[in-house]
PDB file of C-alpha atoms in Angstrom:
ATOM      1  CA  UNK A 544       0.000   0.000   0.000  1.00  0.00           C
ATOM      2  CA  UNK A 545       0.923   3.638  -0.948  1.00  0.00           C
ATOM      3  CA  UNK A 546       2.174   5.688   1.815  1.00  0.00           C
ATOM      4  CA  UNK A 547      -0.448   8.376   1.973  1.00  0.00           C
ATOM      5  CA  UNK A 548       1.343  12.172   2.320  1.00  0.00           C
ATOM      6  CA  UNK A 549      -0.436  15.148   4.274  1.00  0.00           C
ATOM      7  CA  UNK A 550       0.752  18.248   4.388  1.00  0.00           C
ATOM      8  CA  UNK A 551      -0.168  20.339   7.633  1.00  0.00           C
ATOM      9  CA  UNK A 552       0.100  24.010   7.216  1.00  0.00           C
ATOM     10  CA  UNK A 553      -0.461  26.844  10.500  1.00  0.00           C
ATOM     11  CA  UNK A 554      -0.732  29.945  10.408  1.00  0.00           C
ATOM     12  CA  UNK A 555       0.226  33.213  12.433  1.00  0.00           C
ATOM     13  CA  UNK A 556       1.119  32.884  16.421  1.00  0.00           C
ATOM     14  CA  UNK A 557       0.474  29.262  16.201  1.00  0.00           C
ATOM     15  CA  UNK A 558       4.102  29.078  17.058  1.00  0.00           C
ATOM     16  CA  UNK A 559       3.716  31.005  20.320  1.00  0.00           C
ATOM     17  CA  UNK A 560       0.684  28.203  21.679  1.00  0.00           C
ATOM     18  CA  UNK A 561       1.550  27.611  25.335  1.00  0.00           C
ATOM     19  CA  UNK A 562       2.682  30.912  26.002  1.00  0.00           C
ATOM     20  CA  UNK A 563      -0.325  33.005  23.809  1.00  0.00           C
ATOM     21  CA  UNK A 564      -3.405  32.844  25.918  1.00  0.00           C
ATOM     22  CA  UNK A 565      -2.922  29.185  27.084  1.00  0.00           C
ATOM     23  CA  UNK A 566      -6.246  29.560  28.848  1.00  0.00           C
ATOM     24  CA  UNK A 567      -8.018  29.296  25.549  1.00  0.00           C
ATOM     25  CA  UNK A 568      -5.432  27.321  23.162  1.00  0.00           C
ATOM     26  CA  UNK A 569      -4.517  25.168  25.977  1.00  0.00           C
ATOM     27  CA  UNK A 570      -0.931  24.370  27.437  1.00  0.00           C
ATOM     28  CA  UNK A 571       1.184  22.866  24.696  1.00  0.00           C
ATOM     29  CA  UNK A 572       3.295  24.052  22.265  1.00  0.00           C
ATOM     30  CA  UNK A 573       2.864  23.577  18.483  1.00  0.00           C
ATOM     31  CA  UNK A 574       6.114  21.022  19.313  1.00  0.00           C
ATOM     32  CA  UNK A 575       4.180  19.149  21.428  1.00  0.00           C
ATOM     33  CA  UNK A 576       1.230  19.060  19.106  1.00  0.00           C
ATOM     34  CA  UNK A 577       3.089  17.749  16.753  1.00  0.00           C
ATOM     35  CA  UNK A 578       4.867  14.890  18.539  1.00  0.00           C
ATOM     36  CA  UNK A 579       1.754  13.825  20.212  1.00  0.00           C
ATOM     37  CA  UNK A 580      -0.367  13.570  16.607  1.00  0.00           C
ATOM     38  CA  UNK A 581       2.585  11.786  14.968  1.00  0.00           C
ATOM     39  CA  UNK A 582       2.762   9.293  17.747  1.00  0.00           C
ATOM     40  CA  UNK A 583      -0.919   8.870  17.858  1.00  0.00           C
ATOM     41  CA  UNK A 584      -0.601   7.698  13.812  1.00  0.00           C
ATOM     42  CA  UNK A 585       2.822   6.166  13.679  1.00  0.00           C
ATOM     43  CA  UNK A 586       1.047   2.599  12.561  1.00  0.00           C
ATOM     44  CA  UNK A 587      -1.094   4.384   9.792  1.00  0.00           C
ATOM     45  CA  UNK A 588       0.546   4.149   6.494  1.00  0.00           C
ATOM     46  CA  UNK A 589       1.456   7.864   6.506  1.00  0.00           C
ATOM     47  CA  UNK A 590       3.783  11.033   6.397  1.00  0.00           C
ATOM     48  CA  UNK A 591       3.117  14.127   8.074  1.00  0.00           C
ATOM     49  CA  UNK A 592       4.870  17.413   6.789  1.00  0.00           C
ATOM     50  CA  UNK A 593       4.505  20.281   9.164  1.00  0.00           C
ATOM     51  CA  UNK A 594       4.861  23.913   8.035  1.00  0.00           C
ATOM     52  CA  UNK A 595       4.028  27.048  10.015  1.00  0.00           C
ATOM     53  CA  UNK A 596       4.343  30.678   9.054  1.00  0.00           C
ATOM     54  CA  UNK A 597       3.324  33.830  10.161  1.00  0.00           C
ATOM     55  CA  UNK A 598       3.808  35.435   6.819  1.00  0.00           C
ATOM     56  CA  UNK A 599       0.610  34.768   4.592  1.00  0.00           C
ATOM     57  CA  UNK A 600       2.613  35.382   0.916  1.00  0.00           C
ATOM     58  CA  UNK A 601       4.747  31.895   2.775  1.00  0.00           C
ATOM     59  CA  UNK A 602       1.510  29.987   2.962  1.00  0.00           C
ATOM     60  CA  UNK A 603       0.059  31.438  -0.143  1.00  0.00           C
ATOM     61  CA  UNK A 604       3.398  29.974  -1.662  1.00  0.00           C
ATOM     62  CA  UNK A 605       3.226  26.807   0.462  1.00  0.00           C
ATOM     63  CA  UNK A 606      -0.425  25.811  -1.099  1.00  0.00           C
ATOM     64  CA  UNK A 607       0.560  26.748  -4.514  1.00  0.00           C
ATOM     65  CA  UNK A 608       4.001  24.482  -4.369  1.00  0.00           C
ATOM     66  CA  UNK A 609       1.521  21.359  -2.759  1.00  0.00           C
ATOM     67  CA  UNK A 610      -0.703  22.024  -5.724  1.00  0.00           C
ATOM     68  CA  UNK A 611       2.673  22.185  -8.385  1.00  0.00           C
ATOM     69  CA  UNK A 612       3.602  18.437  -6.456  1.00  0.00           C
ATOM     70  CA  UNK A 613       0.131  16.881  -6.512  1.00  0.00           C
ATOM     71  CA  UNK A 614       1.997  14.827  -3.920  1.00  0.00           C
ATOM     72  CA  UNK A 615      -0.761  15.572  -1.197  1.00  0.00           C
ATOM     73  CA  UNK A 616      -3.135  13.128  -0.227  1.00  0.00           C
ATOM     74  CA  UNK A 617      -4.966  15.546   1.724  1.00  0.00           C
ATOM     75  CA  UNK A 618      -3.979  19.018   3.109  1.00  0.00           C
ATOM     76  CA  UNK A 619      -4.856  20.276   6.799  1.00  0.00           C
ATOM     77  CA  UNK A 620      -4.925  23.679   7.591  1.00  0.00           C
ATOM     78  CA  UNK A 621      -5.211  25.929  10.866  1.00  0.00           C
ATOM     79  CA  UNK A 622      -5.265  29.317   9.075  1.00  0.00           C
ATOM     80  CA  UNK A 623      -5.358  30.971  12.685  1.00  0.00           C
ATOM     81  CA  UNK A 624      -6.445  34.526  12.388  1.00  0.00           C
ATOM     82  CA  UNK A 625      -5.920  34.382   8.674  1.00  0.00           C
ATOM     83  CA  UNK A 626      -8.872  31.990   8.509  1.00  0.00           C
ATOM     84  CA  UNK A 627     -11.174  35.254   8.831  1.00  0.00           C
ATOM     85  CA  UNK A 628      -9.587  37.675   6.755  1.00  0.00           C
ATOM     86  CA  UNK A 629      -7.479  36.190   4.190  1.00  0.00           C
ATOM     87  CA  UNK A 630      -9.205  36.295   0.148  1.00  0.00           C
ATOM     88  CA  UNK A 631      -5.647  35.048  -1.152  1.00  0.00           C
ATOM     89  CA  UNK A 632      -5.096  31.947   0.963  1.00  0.00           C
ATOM     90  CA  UNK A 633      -8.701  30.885   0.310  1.00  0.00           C
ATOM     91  CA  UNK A 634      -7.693  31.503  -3.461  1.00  0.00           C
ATOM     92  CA  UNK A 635      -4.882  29.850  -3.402  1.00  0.00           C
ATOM     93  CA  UNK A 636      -6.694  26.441  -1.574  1.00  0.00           C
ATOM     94  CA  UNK A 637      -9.618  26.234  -4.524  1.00  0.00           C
ATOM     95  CA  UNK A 638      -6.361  25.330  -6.559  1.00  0.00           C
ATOM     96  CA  UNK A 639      -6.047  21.888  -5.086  1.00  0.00           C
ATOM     97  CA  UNK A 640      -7.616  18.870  -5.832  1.00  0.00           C
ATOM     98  CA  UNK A 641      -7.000  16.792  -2.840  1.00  0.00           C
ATOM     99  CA  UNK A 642      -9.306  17.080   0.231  1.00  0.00           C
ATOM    100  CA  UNK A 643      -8.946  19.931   2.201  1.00  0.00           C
ATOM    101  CA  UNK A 644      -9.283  19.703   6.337  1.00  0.00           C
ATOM    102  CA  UNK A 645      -9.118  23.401   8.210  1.00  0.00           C
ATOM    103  CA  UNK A 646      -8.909  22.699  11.914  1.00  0.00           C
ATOM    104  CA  UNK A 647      -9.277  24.910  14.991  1.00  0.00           C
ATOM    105  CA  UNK A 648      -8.258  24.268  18.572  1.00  0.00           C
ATOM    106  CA  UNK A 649     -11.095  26.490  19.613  1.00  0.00           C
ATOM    107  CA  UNK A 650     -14.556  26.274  18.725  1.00  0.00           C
ATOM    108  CA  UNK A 651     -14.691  29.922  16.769  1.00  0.00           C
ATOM    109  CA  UNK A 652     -18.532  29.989  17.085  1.00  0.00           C
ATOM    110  CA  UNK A 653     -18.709  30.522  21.234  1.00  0.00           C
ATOM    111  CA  UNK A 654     -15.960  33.178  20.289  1.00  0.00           C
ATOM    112  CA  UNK A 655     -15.879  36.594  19.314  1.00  0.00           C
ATOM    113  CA  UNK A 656     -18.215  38.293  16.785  1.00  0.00           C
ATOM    114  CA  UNK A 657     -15.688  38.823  14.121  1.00  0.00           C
ATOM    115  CA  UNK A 658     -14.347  34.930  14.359  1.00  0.00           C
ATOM    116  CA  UNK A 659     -17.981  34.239  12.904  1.00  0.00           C
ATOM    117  CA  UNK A 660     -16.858  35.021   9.414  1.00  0.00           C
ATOM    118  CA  UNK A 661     -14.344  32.245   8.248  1.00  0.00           C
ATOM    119  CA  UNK A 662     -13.435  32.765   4.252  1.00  0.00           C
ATOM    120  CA  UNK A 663     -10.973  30.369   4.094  1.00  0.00           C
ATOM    121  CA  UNK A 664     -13.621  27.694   5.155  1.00  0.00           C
ATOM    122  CA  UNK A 665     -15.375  27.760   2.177  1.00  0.00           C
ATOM    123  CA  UNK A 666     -12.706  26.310   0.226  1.00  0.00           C
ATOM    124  CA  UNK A 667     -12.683  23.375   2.846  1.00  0.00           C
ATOM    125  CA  UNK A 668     -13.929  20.189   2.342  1.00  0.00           C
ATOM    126  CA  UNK A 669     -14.381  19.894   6.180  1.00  0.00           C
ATOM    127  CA  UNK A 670     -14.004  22.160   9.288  1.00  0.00           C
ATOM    128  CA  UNK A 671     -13.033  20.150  12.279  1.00  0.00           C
ATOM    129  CA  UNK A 672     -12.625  22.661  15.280  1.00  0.00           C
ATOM    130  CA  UNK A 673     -13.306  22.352  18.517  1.00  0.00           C
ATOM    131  CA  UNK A 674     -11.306  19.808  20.026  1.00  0.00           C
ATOM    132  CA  UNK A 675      -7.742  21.098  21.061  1.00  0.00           C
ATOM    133  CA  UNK A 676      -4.740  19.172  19.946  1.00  0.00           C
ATOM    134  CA  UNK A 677      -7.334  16.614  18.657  1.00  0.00           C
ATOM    135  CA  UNK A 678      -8.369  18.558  16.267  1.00  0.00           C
ATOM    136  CA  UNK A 679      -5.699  17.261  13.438  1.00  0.00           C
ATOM    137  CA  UNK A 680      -5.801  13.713  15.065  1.00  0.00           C
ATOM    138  CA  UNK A 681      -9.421  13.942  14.191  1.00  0.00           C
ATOM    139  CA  UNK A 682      -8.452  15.598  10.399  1.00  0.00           C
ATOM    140  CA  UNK A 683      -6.087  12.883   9.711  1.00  0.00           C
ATOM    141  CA  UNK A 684      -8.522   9.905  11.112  1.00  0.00           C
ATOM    142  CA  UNK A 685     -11.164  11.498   8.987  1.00  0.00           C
ATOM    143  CA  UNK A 686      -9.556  10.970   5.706  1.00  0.00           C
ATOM    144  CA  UNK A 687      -8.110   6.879   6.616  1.00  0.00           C
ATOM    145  CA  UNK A 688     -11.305   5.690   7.027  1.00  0.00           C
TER     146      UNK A 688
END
C-alpha cells in the first residue's frame, strides 16, 4: 500500500501556543502538538509534513508548491487569524484537488463576533474545530477511514 502524504500548514502565532493565551489554546506548544499527533498515527501508512508561518505570501506559496507536487493526499490547515480575513489563501486552496481539512483548537462559534466570518472555510472540504490538539488527530482519522 501507498504511503499516503499530508501536508499540515499553520498559520500566524500558532508558534507562540503555550505561552499566547494558554487559557483558551490550551498548554502545549505547536512542538508538542506535533509529537503527540505523529505518535498517535505512527502505525497508519502515513507522512506528516509540518509547516508554520506567520507570513501569509509563505503559505500562499506553500499551497501553490503542494498544488505544483500533486503529492498531497490531503492538506490540513489551521489558518489561525488568517482563517477570517485572508481572500488570497482561500484563493490559493480552490487550486487543489485533494481534500482539504481546516482545523481549529477552539470552537470559533462561542468566540468573538468577528471569528464568525471564516473565508478560508469555504474552500474546505471539512471544518473540524473544537477539540484542542485533537483537532488534526481527528483531520487525519477522517480521511483513513
Amino acid at each position: 500500500m501507498q504511503n499516503k502524504k499530508f501536508l499540515i500548514i499553520n498559520g500566524p502565532n500558532l508558534n507562540m501556543l503555550s505561552k499566547r493565551q494558554p487559557e483558551v489554546y490550551g498548554s502545549d506548544s505547536l512542538d508538542e502538538i506535533i509529537k503527540y499527533t505523529e505518535e498517535k498515527v505512527r502505525t497508519e501508512n502515513i507522512s506528516l509534513e509540518w509547516f508554520q508561518s506567520n507570513i501569509e505570501g509563505e503559505i500562499i506559496t506553500r499551497i501553490q508548491e503542494a498544488y505544483e507536487s500533486g503529492h498531497y493526499f490531503c492538506v490540513i490547515i489551521n489558518p489561525a487569524g488568517y482563517t477570517h480575513t485572508s481572500v488570497a489563501i482561500y484563493d490559493a486552496l480552490l487550486l487543489l484537488k485533494c481534500p482539504i481539512i481546516e482545523v481549529h483548537l477552539t470552537n470559533t462559534n462561542k468566540r468573538e463576533e468577528f471569528r464568525q466570518s471564516k473565508l478560508t472555510s469555504k474552500a474546505a472540504s471539512a471544518i473540524i474545530e473544537g477539540l484542542g490538539k485533537n483537532s488534526y488527530l481527528v483531520a487525519i482519522k477522517s480521511q483513513l477511514l
